Structure formats: C-alpha cells, structure tokens
Coordinates of C-alpha atoms in Angstrom, one line a residue:
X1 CA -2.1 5.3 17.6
X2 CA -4.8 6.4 19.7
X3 CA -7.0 9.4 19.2
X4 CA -5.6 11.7 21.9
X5 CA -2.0 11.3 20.3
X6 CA -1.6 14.7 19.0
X7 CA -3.4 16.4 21.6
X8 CA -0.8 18.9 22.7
X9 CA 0.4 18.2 26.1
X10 CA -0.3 20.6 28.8
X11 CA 2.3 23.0 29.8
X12 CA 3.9 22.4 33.2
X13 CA 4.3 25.6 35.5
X14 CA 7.8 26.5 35.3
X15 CA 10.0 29.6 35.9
X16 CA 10.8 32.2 32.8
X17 CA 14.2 30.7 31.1
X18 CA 13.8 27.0 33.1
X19 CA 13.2 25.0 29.6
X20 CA 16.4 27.3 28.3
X21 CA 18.7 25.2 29.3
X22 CA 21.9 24.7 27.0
X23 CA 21.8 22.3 24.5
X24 CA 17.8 21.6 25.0
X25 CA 15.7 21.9 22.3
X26 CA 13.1 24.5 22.0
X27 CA 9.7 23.3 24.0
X28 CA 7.8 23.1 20.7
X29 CA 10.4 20.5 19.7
X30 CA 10.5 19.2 22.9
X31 CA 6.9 19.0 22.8
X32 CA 6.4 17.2 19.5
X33 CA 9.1 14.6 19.5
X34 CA 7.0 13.9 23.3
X35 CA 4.0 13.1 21.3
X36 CA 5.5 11.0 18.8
X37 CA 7.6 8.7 21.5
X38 CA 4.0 8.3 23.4
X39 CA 2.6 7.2 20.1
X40 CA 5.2 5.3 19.0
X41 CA 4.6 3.1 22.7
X42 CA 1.2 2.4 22.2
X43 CA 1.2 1.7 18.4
X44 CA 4.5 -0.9 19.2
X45 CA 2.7 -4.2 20.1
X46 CA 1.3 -3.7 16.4
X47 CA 4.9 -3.0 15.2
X48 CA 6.2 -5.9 17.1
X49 CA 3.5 -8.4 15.6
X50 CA 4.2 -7.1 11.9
X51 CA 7.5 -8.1 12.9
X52 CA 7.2 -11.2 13.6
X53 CA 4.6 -11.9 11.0
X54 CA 7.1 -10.5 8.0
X55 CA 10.3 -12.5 9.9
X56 CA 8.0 -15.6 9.6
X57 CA 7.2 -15.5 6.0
X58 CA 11.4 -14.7 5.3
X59 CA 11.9 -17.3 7.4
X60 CA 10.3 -20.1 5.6
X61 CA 11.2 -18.5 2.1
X62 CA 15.1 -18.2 3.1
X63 CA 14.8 -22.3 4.1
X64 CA 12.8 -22.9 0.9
X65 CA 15.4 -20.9 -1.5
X66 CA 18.2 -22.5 0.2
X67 CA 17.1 -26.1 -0.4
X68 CA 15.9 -24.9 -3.5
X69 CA 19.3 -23.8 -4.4
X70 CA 17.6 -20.1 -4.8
X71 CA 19.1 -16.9 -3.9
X72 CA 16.8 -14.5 -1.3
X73 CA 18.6 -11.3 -2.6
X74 CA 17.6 -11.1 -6.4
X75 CA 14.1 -12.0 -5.7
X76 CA 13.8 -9.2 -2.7
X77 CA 16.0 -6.8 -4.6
X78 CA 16.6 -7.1 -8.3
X79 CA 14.0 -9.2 -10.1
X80 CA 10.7 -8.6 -11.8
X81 CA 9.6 -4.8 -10.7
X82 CA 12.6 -4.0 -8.9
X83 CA 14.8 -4.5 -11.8
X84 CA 12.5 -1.5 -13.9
X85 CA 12.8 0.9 -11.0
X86 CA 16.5 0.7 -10.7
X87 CA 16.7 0.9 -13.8
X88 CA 14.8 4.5 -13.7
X89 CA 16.5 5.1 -10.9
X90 CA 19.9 4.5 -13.0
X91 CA 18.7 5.9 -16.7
X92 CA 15.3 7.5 -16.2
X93 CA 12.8 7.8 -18.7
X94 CA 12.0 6.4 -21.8
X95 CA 11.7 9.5 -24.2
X96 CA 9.8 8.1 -27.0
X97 CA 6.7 5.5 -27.2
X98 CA 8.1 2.9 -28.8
X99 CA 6.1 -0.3 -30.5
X100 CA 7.5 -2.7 -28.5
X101 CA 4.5 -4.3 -25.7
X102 CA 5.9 -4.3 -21.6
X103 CA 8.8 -2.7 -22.7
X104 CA 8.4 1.0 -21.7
X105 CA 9.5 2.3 -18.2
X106 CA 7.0 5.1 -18.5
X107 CA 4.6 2.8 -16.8
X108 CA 6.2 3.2 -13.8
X109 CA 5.6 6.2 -11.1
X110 CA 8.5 8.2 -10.3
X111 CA 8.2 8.9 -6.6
X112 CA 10.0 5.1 -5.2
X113 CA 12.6 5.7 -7.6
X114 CA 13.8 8.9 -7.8
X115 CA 13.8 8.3 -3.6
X116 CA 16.0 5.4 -4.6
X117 CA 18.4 7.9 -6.1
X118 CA 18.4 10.2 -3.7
X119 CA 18.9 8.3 -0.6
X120 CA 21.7 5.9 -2.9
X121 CA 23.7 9.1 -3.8
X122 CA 24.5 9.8 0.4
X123 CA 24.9 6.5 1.7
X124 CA 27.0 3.3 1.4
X125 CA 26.1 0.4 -0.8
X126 CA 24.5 -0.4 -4.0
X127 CA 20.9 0.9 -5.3
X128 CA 19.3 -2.5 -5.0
X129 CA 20.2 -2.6 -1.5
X130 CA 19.0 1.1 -0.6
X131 CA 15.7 0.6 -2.7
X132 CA 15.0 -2.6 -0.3
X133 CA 15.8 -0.9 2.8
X134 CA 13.3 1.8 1.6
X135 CA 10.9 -0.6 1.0
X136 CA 11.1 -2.0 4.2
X137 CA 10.7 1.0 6.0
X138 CA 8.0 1.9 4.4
X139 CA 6.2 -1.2 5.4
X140 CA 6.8 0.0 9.1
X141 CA 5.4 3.6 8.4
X142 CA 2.4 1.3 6.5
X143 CA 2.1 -0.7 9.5
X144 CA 2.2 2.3 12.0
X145 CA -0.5 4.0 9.6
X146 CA -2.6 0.3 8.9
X147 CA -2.7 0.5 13.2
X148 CA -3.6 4.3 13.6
X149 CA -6.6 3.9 11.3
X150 CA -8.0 1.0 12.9
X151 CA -7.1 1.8 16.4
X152 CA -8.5 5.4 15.8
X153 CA -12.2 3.8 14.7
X154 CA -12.1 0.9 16.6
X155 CA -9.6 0.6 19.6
X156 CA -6.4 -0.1 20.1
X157 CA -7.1 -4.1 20.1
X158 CA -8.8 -4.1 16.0
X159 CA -5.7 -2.1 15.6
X160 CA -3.2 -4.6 16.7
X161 CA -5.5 -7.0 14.7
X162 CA -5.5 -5.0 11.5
X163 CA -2.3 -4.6 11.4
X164 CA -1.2 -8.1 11.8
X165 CA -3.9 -9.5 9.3
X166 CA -2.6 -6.9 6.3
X167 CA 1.0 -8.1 7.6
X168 CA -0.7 -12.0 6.7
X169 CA -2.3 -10.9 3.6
X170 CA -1.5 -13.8 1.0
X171 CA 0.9 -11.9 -1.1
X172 CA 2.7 -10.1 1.8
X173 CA 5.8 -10.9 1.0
X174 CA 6.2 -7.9 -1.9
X175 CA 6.0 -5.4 1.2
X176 CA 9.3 -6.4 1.8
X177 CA 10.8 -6.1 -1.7
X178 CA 12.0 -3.8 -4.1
X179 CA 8.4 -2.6 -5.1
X180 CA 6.1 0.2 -4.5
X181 CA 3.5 -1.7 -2.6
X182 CA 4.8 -0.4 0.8
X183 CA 5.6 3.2 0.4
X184 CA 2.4 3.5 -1.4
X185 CA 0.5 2.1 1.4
X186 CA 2.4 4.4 3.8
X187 CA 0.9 7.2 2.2
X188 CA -2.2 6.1 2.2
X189 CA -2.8 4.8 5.7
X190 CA -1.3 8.0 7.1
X191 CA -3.7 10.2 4.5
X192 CA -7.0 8.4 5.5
X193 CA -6.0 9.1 8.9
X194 CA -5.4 12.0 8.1
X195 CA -9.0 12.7 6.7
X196 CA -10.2 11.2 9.4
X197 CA -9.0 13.0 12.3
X198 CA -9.7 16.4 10.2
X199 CA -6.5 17.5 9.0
X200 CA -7.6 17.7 5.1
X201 CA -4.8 19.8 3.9
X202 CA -2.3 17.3 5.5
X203 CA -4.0 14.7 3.6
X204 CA -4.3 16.0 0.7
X205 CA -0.4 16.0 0.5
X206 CA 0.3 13.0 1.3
X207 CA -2.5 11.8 -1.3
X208 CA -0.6 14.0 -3.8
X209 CA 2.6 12.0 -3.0
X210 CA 0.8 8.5 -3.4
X211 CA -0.4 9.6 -6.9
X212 CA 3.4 10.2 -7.9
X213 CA 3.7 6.5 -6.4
X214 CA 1.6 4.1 -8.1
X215 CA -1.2 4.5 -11.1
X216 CA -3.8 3.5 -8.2
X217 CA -2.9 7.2 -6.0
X218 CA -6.0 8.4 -7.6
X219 CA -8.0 6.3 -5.3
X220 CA -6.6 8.1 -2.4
X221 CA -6.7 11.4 -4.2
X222 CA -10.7 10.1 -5.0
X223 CA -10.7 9.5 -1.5
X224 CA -9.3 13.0 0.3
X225 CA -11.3 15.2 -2.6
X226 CA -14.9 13.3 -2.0
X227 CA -14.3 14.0 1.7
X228 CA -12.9 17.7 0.9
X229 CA -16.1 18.3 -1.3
X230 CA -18.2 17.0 1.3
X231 CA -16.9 19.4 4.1
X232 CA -17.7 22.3 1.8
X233 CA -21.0 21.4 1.7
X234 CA -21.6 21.2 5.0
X235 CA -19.2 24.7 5.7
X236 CA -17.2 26.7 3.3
X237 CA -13.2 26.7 4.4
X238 CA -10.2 27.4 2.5
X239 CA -8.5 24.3 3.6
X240 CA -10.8 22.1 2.6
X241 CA -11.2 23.8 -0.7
X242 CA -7.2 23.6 -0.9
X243 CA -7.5 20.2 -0.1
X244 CA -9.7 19.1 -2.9
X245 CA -7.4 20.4 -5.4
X246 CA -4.1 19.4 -4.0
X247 CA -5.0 15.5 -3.8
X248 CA -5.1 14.9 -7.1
X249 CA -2.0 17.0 -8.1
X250 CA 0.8 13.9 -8.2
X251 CA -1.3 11.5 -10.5
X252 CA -2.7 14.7 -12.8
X253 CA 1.4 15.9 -12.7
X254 CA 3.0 12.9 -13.8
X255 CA 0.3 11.6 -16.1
X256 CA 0.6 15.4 -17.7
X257 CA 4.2 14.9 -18.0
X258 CA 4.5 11.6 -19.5
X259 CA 1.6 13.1 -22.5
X260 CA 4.5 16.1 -22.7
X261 CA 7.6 14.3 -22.6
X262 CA 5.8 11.4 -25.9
X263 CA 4.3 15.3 -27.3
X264 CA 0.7 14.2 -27.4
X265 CA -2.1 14.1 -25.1
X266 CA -2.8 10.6 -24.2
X267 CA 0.8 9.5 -24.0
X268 CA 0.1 7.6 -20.5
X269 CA -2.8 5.6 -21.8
X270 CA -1.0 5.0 -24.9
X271 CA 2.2 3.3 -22.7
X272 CA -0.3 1.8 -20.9
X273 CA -1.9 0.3 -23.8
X274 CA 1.4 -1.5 -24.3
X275 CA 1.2 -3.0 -21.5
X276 CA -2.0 -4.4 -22.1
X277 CA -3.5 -2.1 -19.2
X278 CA -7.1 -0.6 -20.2
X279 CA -10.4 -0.4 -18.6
X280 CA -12.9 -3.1 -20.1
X281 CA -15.0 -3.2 -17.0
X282 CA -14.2 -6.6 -15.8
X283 CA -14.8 -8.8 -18.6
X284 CA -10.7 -10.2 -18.4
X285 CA -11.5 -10.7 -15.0
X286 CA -14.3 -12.3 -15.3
X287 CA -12.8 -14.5 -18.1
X288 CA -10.0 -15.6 -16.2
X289 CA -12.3 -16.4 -13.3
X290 CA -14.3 -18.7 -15.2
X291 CA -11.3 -20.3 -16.8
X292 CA -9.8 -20.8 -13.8
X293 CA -12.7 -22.0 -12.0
X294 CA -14.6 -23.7 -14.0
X295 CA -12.6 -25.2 -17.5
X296 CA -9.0 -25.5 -16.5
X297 CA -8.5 -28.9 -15.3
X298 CA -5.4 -27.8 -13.1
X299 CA -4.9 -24.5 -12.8
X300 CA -1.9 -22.9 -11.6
X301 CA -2.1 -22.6 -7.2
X302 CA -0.8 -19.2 -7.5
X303 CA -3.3 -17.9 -9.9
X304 CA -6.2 -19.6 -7.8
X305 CA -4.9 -17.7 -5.0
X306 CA -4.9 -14.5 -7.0
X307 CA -8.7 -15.4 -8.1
X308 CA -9.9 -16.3 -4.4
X309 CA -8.2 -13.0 -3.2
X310 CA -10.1 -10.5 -5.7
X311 CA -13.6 -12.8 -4.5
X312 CA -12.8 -12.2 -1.4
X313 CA -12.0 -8.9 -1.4
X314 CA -15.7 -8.0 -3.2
X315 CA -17.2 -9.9 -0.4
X316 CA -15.3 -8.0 2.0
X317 CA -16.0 -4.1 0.3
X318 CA -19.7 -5.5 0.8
X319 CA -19.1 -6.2 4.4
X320 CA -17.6 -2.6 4.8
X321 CA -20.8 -0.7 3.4
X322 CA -22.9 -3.2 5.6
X323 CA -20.7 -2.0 8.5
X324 CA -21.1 1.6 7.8
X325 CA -17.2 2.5 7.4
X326 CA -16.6 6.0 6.8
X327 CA -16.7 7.6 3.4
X328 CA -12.9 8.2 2.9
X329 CA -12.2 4.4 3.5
X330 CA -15.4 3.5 1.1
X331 CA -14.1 5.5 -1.4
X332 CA -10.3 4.5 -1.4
X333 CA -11.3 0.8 -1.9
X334 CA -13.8 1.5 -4.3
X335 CA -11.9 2.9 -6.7
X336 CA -9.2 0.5 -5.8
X337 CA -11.1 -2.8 -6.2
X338 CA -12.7 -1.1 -9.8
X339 CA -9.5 -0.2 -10.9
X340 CA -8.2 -3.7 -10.0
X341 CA -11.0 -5.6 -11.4
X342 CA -12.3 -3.5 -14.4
X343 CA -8.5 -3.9 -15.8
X344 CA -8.0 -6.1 -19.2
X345 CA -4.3 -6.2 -17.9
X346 CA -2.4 -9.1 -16.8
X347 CA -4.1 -11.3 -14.5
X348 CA -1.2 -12.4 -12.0
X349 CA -0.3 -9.6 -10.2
X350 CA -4.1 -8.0 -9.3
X351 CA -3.6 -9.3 -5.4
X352 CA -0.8 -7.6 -4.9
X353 CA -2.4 -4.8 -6.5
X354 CA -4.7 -5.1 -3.6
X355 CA -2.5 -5.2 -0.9
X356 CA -3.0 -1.1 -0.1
X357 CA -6.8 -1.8 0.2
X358 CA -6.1 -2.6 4.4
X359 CA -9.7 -1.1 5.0
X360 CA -11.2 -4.3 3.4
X361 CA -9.9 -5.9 6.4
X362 CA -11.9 -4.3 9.1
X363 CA -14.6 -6.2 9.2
X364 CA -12.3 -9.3 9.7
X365 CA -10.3 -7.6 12.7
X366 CA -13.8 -6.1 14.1
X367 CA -15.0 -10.1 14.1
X368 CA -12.1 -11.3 15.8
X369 CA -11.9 -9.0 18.4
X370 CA -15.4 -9.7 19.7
X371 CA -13.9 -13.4 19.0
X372 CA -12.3 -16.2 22.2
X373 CA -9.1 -16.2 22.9
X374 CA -8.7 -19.2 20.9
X375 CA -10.4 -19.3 17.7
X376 CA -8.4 -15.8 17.4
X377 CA -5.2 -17.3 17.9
X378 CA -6.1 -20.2 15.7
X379 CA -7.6 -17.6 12.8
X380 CA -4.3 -15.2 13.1
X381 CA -2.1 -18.9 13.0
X382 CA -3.0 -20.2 10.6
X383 CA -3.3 -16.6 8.1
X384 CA 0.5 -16.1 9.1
X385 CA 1.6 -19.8 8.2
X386 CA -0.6 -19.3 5.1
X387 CA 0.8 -16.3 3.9
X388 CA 4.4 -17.3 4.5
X389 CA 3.7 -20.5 2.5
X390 CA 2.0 -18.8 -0.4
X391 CA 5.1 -16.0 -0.2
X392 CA 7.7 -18.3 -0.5
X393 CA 5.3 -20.4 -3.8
X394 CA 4.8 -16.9 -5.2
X395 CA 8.7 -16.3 -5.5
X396 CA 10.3 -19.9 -6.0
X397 CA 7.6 -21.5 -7.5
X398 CA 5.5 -19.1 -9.7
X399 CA 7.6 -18.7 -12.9
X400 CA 6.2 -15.0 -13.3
X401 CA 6.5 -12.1 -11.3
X402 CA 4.5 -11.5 -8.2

C-alpha cells in the first residue's frame, strides 16, 4: 500500500444532486470504498505471492500427510493450540488456579476465541472450521499490513519482497491454522503502520486489540506508547496523549481480569508459572542452545531449526538498528525478541513465537531488492521450498506442537 493511499481523492465538478442518484451510496462512502479498491490493486502482486507461497507449503504437507496416512484437518484445525481455544470458545474460563502444570486455559488471550464464537454462532459449520477460516483471513489482512509497512518505507518492490519472505518464514505453516499467530500479526502490521503514517490514536486501538490477542500485544502496545510519548515531547496533543494510554489497555484489561476472576493480584503470572513461563533472562535459552549445539550428539531437526531461527533473528534486530529503522519497528521487535528469548518456558515453540516480528525481515527484503534478477529468484526459491519442507516436518514429523 503506497503512501498516497489514503489521500482523499479530489472532488470532480459536478452539478448540485448529480452524485444523488437512487441507490448510490453517499460520496464519502463512495469515496472511501474508492481508496480501498486502489489499494487493494497495488498491494495484490504481494497478496498473490503469499498465495502462492502458503498453497506451496499445503501443497507438499497434504502429499506428505497423505502418504503418511495423516489427516490435514486435525492438524490445521483441532490439534495442539487449536484444541485450547475451541475449547474457550465452547466453555470459557477456568475459574480457579488449579495445581495442575499446562493445564489452565487462562493462559490463553481471549480476543481469537471469543471471535471464534461470535462468527460460529451466525454461520454454517463447526467452530473448528470457522476458527481456521478466521485464521486464514487474518493472514491476508497480515499480509496486506506486512506489504503496507514495507512498501510505505521502502517501495512497493521491498514490499512485495517482505511479504513473501514472512509468507517463507520457517514455521509459516501456523499462519494458516487454528492459532493466534495470524490475527495477531494483523494487528500489528496495520498498528505500526499506523504509527507510522501519524494516525496514533488509530494505532493505539488496534495495539489495544493485539494485547487481548496474544501475551506478546505489549510489544505493540510498547511500541505505539514509546512513539506516543515521543510526539509529546516534541508537541503536546490530546491524541497522542490518548494514544499512550489506550495501547496498553487490552494486555493491562485481561491480565487485570484474570488476577480478579483467581481473587489475587498476580493471578496471570501465577497461571503462567504453570506453564513454566517466567522471565529468567535468557539463561533456558541459552541452555538449550548449548545443548543443542554443542553436547547433543543428534539433536532433534526441528529444534535446530527453532535454535538457528532465534540466532538469526538477533543477527537480524542488529541489522535493523545498523539500518536505522524507525523507532516503532525497533521497539516492537525488541520487546518481542526479549520476551521470546528471556523466557524459561518451553523451548519448541519460540519461532513461531517470532513469526509477528516481520520487521526483522527488512534488511533481508532491502538486500534483495538491490539484488539480480537471479540470485533473487534463487534466494526467494529456495526460502519457499524450505519453509514448505520444514512446515510439513514441523506437523508430521515433530511429535510436539508447533
């Protein structure tokens, strides 16, 4: 989405009660669903090549499950994660603590599910099929959002590019499953855009509805509020003072909630706790790197992916403060990769963790545009057949959840 995409169009010259026609909507309408179609256009090669990338990978998995004697529904619909948020989405909430470890739903944000609900209670078919069709229209808006950032700071060619390398990103196949992974990076592609083309209040919202999405929203609450503080440095303004409260409202709301609903304060850190999810600043990680790395004769493929993706992605956050990316995107993926990383939590699922942190990308999308013809192609080839590989090991192979 370029830059000049919601410029408002100029009015044409017309006679009093020509636009009245019967039947017509109103020229503000009018107006507005003009603007989105022209966006839509020139953000649709990017649309089209997350297509293709996402058919590619569901490709090779259906083939693999089938031969495998597998069935693609369960583990795109029902299985691991999916499985919890139906299950909120049937139940809801656990109402006491418990004692029991990865047992308590209350780890899970409310937003995908009770969306799940909604949209199931007016339309045909089951829950697991409506929460998958959310989830992959979610991963469009993501896409469409992953595009506008990078097109806005860059062109619409690093767009195009961005878009299709967080499409390849090794565990891209959750986009398209019953998870969170996609709505919350919706929310936060379209917020940083947002921030960056000035509209903090809008921004703030939609940060707000990421924190009811996933326990990593307050990175794009962190995000819109350093950016809103900022502003009112430079000039005082009501919005942007707005803005700075309003972000962090969905992850404060629910995490207030959860400490009402167990009647004490840290009820969220203490289900989280249960889960084996605390801030130890990196020395699990660290552990399991070295383990992996260094001791275990053969370590699992899936979980040296997982370890080469969280490398890679400090590498990459080091190549986006050398390239000067702007503060809301620093931010976002700051708190994102110390979130990810300073977690004692399970050690399996921190790639997919990262899959919202598209910024990390830029600096890859930036090279390859400046890049031939051919050692593009050859670098975007072989990412896709990669990630569709390591999609289909991640669900068929991998006995544990993605």
């Amino acid at each position: 989405m370029s830059s000049t995409a919601f410029r408002p169009t100029p009015r044409a010259t017309t006679a009093p009660g020509a636009d009245l026609r019967p039947g017509s909507p109103p020229p503000p309408l009018r107006r507005a669903l003009s603007t989105a179609l022209r966006a839509l256009r020139h953000a649709a090669p990017a649309l089209l090549c997350y297509l293709a990338v996402r058919c590619t990978g569901l490709l090779l998995l259906s083939v693999w499950a089938h031969r495998s004697r597998h069935g693609v529904w369960p583990i795109l619909a029902t299985q691991w994660d999916a499985d919890w948020y139906l299950g909120i989405a049937g139940h809801g909430y656990a109402r006491e603590l418990g004692t029991a470890h990865n047992a308590n739903n209350l780890a899970f944000f409310p937003l995908y599910p009770v969306l799940v609900k909604a949209v199931a209670a007016v339309t045909p078919g089951t829950r697991a099929g409506t929460g998958l069709a959310l989830a992959v229209l979610a991963s469009l808006v993501a896409a469409w959002g992953v595009f506008a950032v990078g097109d806005r700071l860059h062109g619409r060619r690093v767009g195009v590019l961005l878009t299709v390398l967080w499409a390849a990103f090794p565990v891209g196949l959750v986009q398209w499953m019953g998870y969170t992974e996609s709505l919350f990076t919706a929310l936060a592609a379209w917020a940083l855009y947002a921030v960056l083309t000035g509209r903090l209040l809008t921004a703030a919202w939609l940060g707000a509805l990421a924190g009811l999405t996933r326990p990593t929203g307050i990175a794009v609450a962190a995000a819109v509020t350093v950016t809103s503080l900022l502003a009112l440095r430079r000039h005082f303004g009501l919005r942007a003072l707005a803005a700075a409260v309003v972000a962090p409202l969905g992850w404060c709301g629910y995490v207030g909630w959860v400490g009402l609903r167990l009647g004490r304060w840290d009820g969220y850190f203490a289900v989280q706790r249960l889960w084996h999810n605390e801030l130890d600043g990196g020395r699990e990680t660290l552990r399991m790197m070295r383990r992996l790395l260094v001791y275990d004769p053969a370590p699992r493929l899936f979980l040296v992916l997982v370890t080469l993706t969280l490398i890679a992605s400090v590498v990459l956050f080091g190549l986006s403060v050398w390239d000067r990316q702007p503060v809301p995107l620093l931010v976002f993926t700051a708190v994102l990769l110390t979130i990810v990383l300073g977690s004692g939590g399970v050690y399996f699922p921190r790639a997919r963790f990262l899959l919202p942190a598209f910024p990390l990308l830029l600096p890859v999308a930036l090279h390859l545009s400046r890049a031939t013809r051919r050692h593009r192609v050859l670098v975007l080839a072989a990412a896709v057949a990669g990630s569709a590989y390591c999609g289909a090991h991640m669900a068929l192979v991998w006995p544990g959840a993605p």
